[in-house]
Amino acid sequence: MIKKFLIPCFLGCFFFVAACDKNNGSDPNPPVPDEITFNMTKDSVSAPLDGGDLSLGYFLSSRPEEGQFVVTMLSGESWVSYVADDPESNTITVNVERNDGEPREGILAIRFDYNGGSLLDSVTISQDGRDYDVFIEAKDLDGEYYTGEKDYYIWVSTLGMWEDGSEGLNIDLFAEGEPELEDYLWNGTPYKRVISIPEGTYTFDPSSHAPGTFSNRSFYGVASGYYYIPQYYVTEGTVWVKHLEGGVTQFDARVLCTDGKWYRLSYTGDFTGLAYVNE
């Protein structure tokens, strides 16, 4: 009778001690560490043509004490490179190379490696490019308006219409409606001039002379004496005209000429008017 009682008691004590040893006397359900999450704050960013350092924000919860970022371009190109990580501001700095070619875009894979694994996100980086071979910073906008074909014959140049060596674009454009005119006197003789070039985007069309176009009489030229001599005629392109505050006119053009080069011209300044020619 005594032996039968001792055996169950012994087994009960064994299981009790074993249970205590298994949990080491601690909570049988220890807390699970917080989940680590990572994502970039923006899906896409733009970089300037000249390149330079670019800051990319990110969110990283429950950041481990040890861990590092690995940044690569998925295309295998190298015009974006990793510089540094700032945990205090949650930003990654990358360096973007200067772009002397066409506009470009790439996907940047950003991976955070730590002892528990890796977390991955990506950012698309787009960068402006040079869309021209020759740039002309124009300082003068002049020209004539011809009533016969109702065209604005515009000379946008570096020095002015009649200045030797002045280079620029001669743009023969057509717009909707009648021109805005102003009467004036010169040496006592009355004249008219066009005081506004209609705003809008003008596309190259060789010969339709339709509103919103400019013709194949347009060219890149250099002034000599009282003439501006065509060097290369325009075969393609776009012209933008915008009116700013204070009577300022913004005139931009990007055209392809017969020398195979793209010319980019920009003018922002006063507009004194175009001579009004009845023919």
Coordinates of C-alpha atoms in Angstrom, one line a residue:
M1 CA 0.0 0.0 0.0
I2 CA 2.8 2.3 0.9
K3 CA 4.7 1.5 -2.3
K4 CA 1.7 2.2 -4.6
F5 CA 1.4 5.7 -3.0
L6 CA 5.1 6.6 -3.4
I7 CA 5.2 5.9 -7.1
P8 CA 2.5 8.4 -8.0
C9 CA 4.0 11.0 -5.7
F10 CA 7.4 10.5 -7.3
L11 CA 6.0 10.9 -10.8
G12 CA 4.1 14.0 -9.8
C13 CA 7.2 15.6 -8.4
F14 CA 9.2 14.7 -11.6
F15 CA 6.7 16.4 -13.9
F16 CA 6.6 19.5 -11.7
V17 CA 10.4 19.9 -11.7
A18 CA 10.6 19.3 -15.4
A19 CA 7.9 22.0 -16.1
C20 CA 9.8 24.4 -13.9
D21 CA 13.1 23.6 -15.7
K22 CA 11.5 24.0 -19.2
N23 CA 10.4 27.6 -18.5
N24 CA 13.4 28.3 -16.3
G25 CA 11.0 29.9 -13.9
S26 CA 10.0 32.7 -16.3
D27 CA 6.8 33.7 -18.2
P28 CA 5.7 30.7 -20.3
N29 CA 4.5 33.2 -23.0
P30 CA 7.4 35.7 -23.6
P31 CA 6.5 38.9 -25.7
V32 CA 7.1 38.7 -29.5
P33 CA 9.5 41.4 -30.8
D34 CA 7.9 44.2 -32.8
E35 CA 7.7 43.6 -36.5
I36 CA 10.3 45.7 -38.6
T37 CA 8.7 47.6 -41.5
F38 CA 10.4 49.7 -44.1
N39 CA 9.3 51.8 -47.0
M40 CA 10.4 54.9 -48.9
T41 CA 8.2 58.0 -48.5
K42 CA 8.1 58.8 -52.2
D43 CA 7.7 56.5 -55.2
S44 CA 9.4 58.9 -57.6
V45 CA 11.7 61.9 -57.5
S46 CA 13.3 64.3 -60.0
A47 CA 16.9 65.2 -60.3
P48 CA 18.3 68.4 -62.0
L49 CA 20.3 68.3 -65.2
D50 CA 23.5 69.3 -63.3
G51 CA 23.0 66.4 -60.8
G52 CA 24.4 66.5 -57.3
D53 CA 23.3 65.1 -53.9
L54 CA 19.7 64.1 -53.5
S55 CA 17.9 63.2 -50.2
L56 CA 15.4 60.4 -50.1
G57 CA 13.1 60.0 -47.1
Y58 CA 12.2 56.7 -45.7
F59 CA 10.2 55.1 -42.8
L60 CA 11.8 52.3 -40.7
S61 CA 10.0 51.0 -37.7
S62 CA 11.6 49.2 -34.8
R63 CA 15.0 49.8 -36.3
P64 CA 17.6 47.2 -35.3
E65 CA 20.8 48.5 -33.7
E66 CA 22.8 47.0 -36.5
G67 CA 21.8 47.2 -40.1
Q68 CA 22.8 49.0 -43.3
F69 CA 21.4 50.1 -46.6
V70 CA 22.4 48.7 -50.0
V71 CA 21.5 50.9 -53.0
T72 CA 21.7 49.7 -56.6
M73 CA 20.2 50.7 -60.0
L74 CA 18.1 47.8 -61.4
S75 CA 19.3 48.7 -65.0
G76 CA 22.9 48.1 -64.0
E77 CA 23.8 51.7 -64.8
S78 CA 25.8 53.8 -62.4
W79 CA 24.6 57.4 -62.7
V80 CA 23.1 57.2 -59.2
S81 CA 25.3 56.1 -56.3
Y82 CA 24.8 55.8 -52.5
V83 CA 26.4 58.4 -50.3
A84 CA 25.1 58.1 -46.7
D85 CA 22.3 57.2 -44.3
D86 CA 21.1 59.6 -41.6
P87 CA 19.0 57.6 -39.0
E88 CA 18.1 60.8 -37.1
S89 CA 16.3 62.4 -40.1
N90 CA 15.4 59.1 -41.8
T91 CA 17.0 60.1 -45.0
I92 CA 19.3 58.4 -47.5
T93 CA 21.6 60.6 -49.6
V94 CA 22.5 59.5 -53.1
N95 CA 24.6 61.3 -55.7
V96 CA 23.2 61.8 -59.2
E97 CA 25.7 62.5 -62.0
R98 CA 25.4 65.4 -64.4
N99 CA 23.4 64.5 -67.6
D100 CA 24.8 65.8 -70.9
G101 CA 22.5 63.6 -72.9
E102 CA 18.8 62.9 -73.4
P103 CA 16.5 62.9 -70.4
R104 CA 16.7 59.6 -68.5
E105 CA 14.9 57.6 -65.8
G106 CA 15.9 54.7 -63.6
I107 CA 14.6 52.5 -60.8
L108 CA 16.7 52.6 -57.6
A109 CA 16.5 49.4 -55.5
I110 CA 17.0 50.3 -51.8
R111 CA 17.5 47.3 -49.5
F112 CA 18.0 47.4 -45.7
D113 CA 20.0 44.4 -44.4
Y114 CA 20.0 43.4 -40.8
N115 CA 20.7 40.2 -38.7
G116 CA 17.1 39.1 -39.1
G117 CA 16.9 39.4 -42.9
S118 CA 16.4 42.1 -45.5
L119 CA 13.7 44.7 -46.4
L120 CA 13.3 46.1 -49.9
D121 CA 11.7 49.1 -51.6
S122 CA 12.4 51.2 -54.7
V123 CA 12.3 54.7 -56.0
T124 CA 12.1 55.9 -59.6
I125 CA 14.5 58.7 -60.4
S126 CA 14.0 60.9 -63.5
Q127 CA 16.6 63.4 -64.6
D128 CA 16.3 66.3 -67.1
G129 CA 18.6 66.1 -70.1
R130 CA 20.0 68.4 -72.8
D131 CA 17.5 68.4 -75.6
Y132 CA 19.6 70.6 -77.8
D133 CA 23.0 71.0 -79.4
V134 CA 23.1 74.8 -79.6
F135 CA 21.7 77.2 -76.9
I136 CA 21.0 80.8 -77.8
E137 CA 20.3 83.3 -74.9
A138 CA 18.5 86.0 -76.9
K139 CA 18.5 89.6 -75.8
D140 CA 16.3 91.2 -78.4
L141 CA 12.9 90.4 -80.0
D142 CA 12.0 92.3 -83.2
G143 CA 10.5 91.7 -86.6
E144 CA 7.6 92.5 -88.9
Y145 CA 4.0 91.6 -89.4
Y146 CA 2.8 91.2 -93.1
T147 CA -0.8 91.8 -93.8
G148 CA -0.8 89.7 -97.0
E149 CA -0.3 86.3 -95.4
K150 CA -1.0 87.6 -91.9
D151 CA 2.3 86.2 -90.6
Y152 CA 4.5 87.3 -87.7
Y153 CA 8.0 87.4 -89.1
I154 CA 10.1 87.4 -85.9
W155 CA 13.8 87.8 -85.4
V156 CA 14.9 86.7 -81.9
S157 CA 18.6 87.3 -81.5
T158 CA 21.6 87.9 -79.3
L159 CA 22.3 91.6 -80.2
G160 CA 19.4 92.9 -82.3
M161 CA 18.0 92.9 -85.8
W162 CA 20.5 95.1 -87.5
E163 CA 23.7 94.4 -85.4
D164 CA 26.6 92.7 -87.2
G165 CA 27.3 89.3 -85.8
S166 CA 24.0 89.0 -84.0
E167 CA 22.8 85.4 -84.2
G168 CA 19.4 84.0 -83.6
L169 CA 16.3 82.4 -85.0
N170 CA 14.0 83.9 -87.6
I171 CA 10.5 82.4 -87.0
D172 CA 7.7 82.9 -89.5
L173 CA 4.6 82.1 -87.4
F174 CA 0.8 82.3 -87.9
A175 CA -1.8 83.0 -85.3
E176 CA -5.6 83.1 -85.1
G177 CA -7.4 86.5 -85.5
E178 CA -6.3 90.0 -86.2
P179 CA -3.2 91.5 -84.7
E180 CA -3.3 94.0 -81.8
L181 CA -2.2 97.3 -83.3
E182 CA -0.9 100.7 -82.0
D183 CA -0.5 104.0 -83.9
Y184 CA 2.7 106.0 -83.5
L185 CA 4.7 108.8 -85.1
W186 CA 8.3 108.5 -86.4
N187 CA 9.9 111.7 -87.8
G188 CA 6.4 113.2 -88.0
T189 CA 5.0 110.3 -90.1
P190 CA 2.2 108.1 -88.8
Y191 CA 2.9 104.3 -88.6
K192 CA 1.3 101.2 -87.1
R193 CA 3.0 98.5 -85.2
V194 CA 1.9 95.1 -83.7
I195 CA 2.2 95.3 -79.9
S196 CA 1.6 91.7 -79.0
I197 CA 2.5 88.2 -80.2
P198 CA -0.4 85.9 -79.5
E199 CA 0.3 83.4 -76.6
G200 CA 0.4 79.8 -77.4
T201 CA 2.3 76.8 -78.6
Y202 CA 3.3 76.8 -82.3
T203 CA 4.4 73.7 -84.2
F204 CA 6.4 73.4 -87.4
D205 CA 4.4 73.0 -90.5
P206 CA 6.2 73.6 -93.8
S207 CA 3.6 75.4 -95.8
S208 CA 0.0 75.2 -94.4
H209 CA 0.3 78.7 -92.8
A210 CA -2.5 77.5 -90.5
P211 CA -2.9 79.3 -87.1
G212 CA -0.7 77.8 -84.5
T213 CA 2.1 76.9 -86.9
F214 CA 5.4 78.3 -88.2
S215 CA 6.7 77.7 -91.7
N216 CA 9.8 76.5 -93.5
R217 CA 10.8 80.1 -94.1
S218 CA 12.1 80.0 -90.5
F219 CA 15.9 79.6 -90.1
Y220 CA 18.9 80.1 -87.9
G221 CA 20.9 83.1 -89.1
V222 CA 23.6 85.7 -88.5
A223 CA 23.1 89.4 -89.1
S224 CA 25.4 91.2 -91.5
G225 CA 24.8 94.9 -92.4
Y226 CA 21.1 95.4 -92.9
Y227 CA 20.4 91.7 -93.5
Y228 CA 20.3 88.6 -91.5
I229 CA 21.8 85.8 -93.5
P230 CA 20.2 82.3 -93.3
Q231 CA 22.7 79.7 -92.3
Y232 CA 20.4 76.6 -91.8
Y233 CA 16.6 76.3 -92.3
V234 CA 14.2 74.8 -89.8
T235 CA 12.8 71.4 -90.5
E236 CA 11.1 70.5 -87.2
G237 CA 10.3 72.0 -83.8
T238 CA 8.1 73.9 -81.4
V239 CA 7.8 77.6 -80.3
W240 CA 6.2 78.8 -77.1
V241 CA 5.0 82.3 -76.5
K242 CA 3.8 83.5 -73.1
H243 CA 2.9 86.9 -71.6
L244 CA 4.2 87.6 -68.1
E245 CA 3.4 90.4 -65.7
G246 CA 4.5 93.9 -66.5
G247 CA 4.3 93.6 -70.3
V248 CA 7.1 91.0 -70.4
T249 CA 7.1 88.5 -73.2
Q250 CA 8.6 85.0 -72.9
F251 CA 9.6 83.5 -76.2
D252 CA 11.2 80.0 -76.3
A253 CA 12.0 77.7 -79.2
R254 CA 13.4 74.3 -79.8
V255 CA 14.0 73.6 -83.5
L256 CA 15.9 71.2 -85.7
C257 CA 17.8 72.7 -88.6
T258 CA 19.2 71.4 -91.9
D259 CA 22.7 71.1 -90.3
G260 CA 21.2 68.2 -88.2
K261 CA 21.4 70.1 -84.9
W262 CA 18.8 71.1 -82.4
Y263 CA 18.7 74.8 -81.5
R264 CA 17.3 75.9 -78.2
L265 CA 16.5 79.7 -77.9
S266 CA 15.2 81.6 -74.9
Y267 CA 14.1 85.2 -74.6
T268 CA 12.4 86.9 -71.7
G269 CA 12.0 90.7 -71.8
D270 CA 10.2 93.7 -73.1
F271 CA 8.4 93.7 -76.4
T272 CA 8.4 97.0 -78.3
G273 CA 6.4 95.7 -81.2
L274 CA 6.6 94.5 -84.8
A275 CA 6.6 96.8 -87.8
Y276 CA 3.2 96.6 -89.6
V277 CA 3.8 96.0 -93.3
N278 CA 0.9 96.3 -95.8
E279 CA 1.8 93.6 -98.4

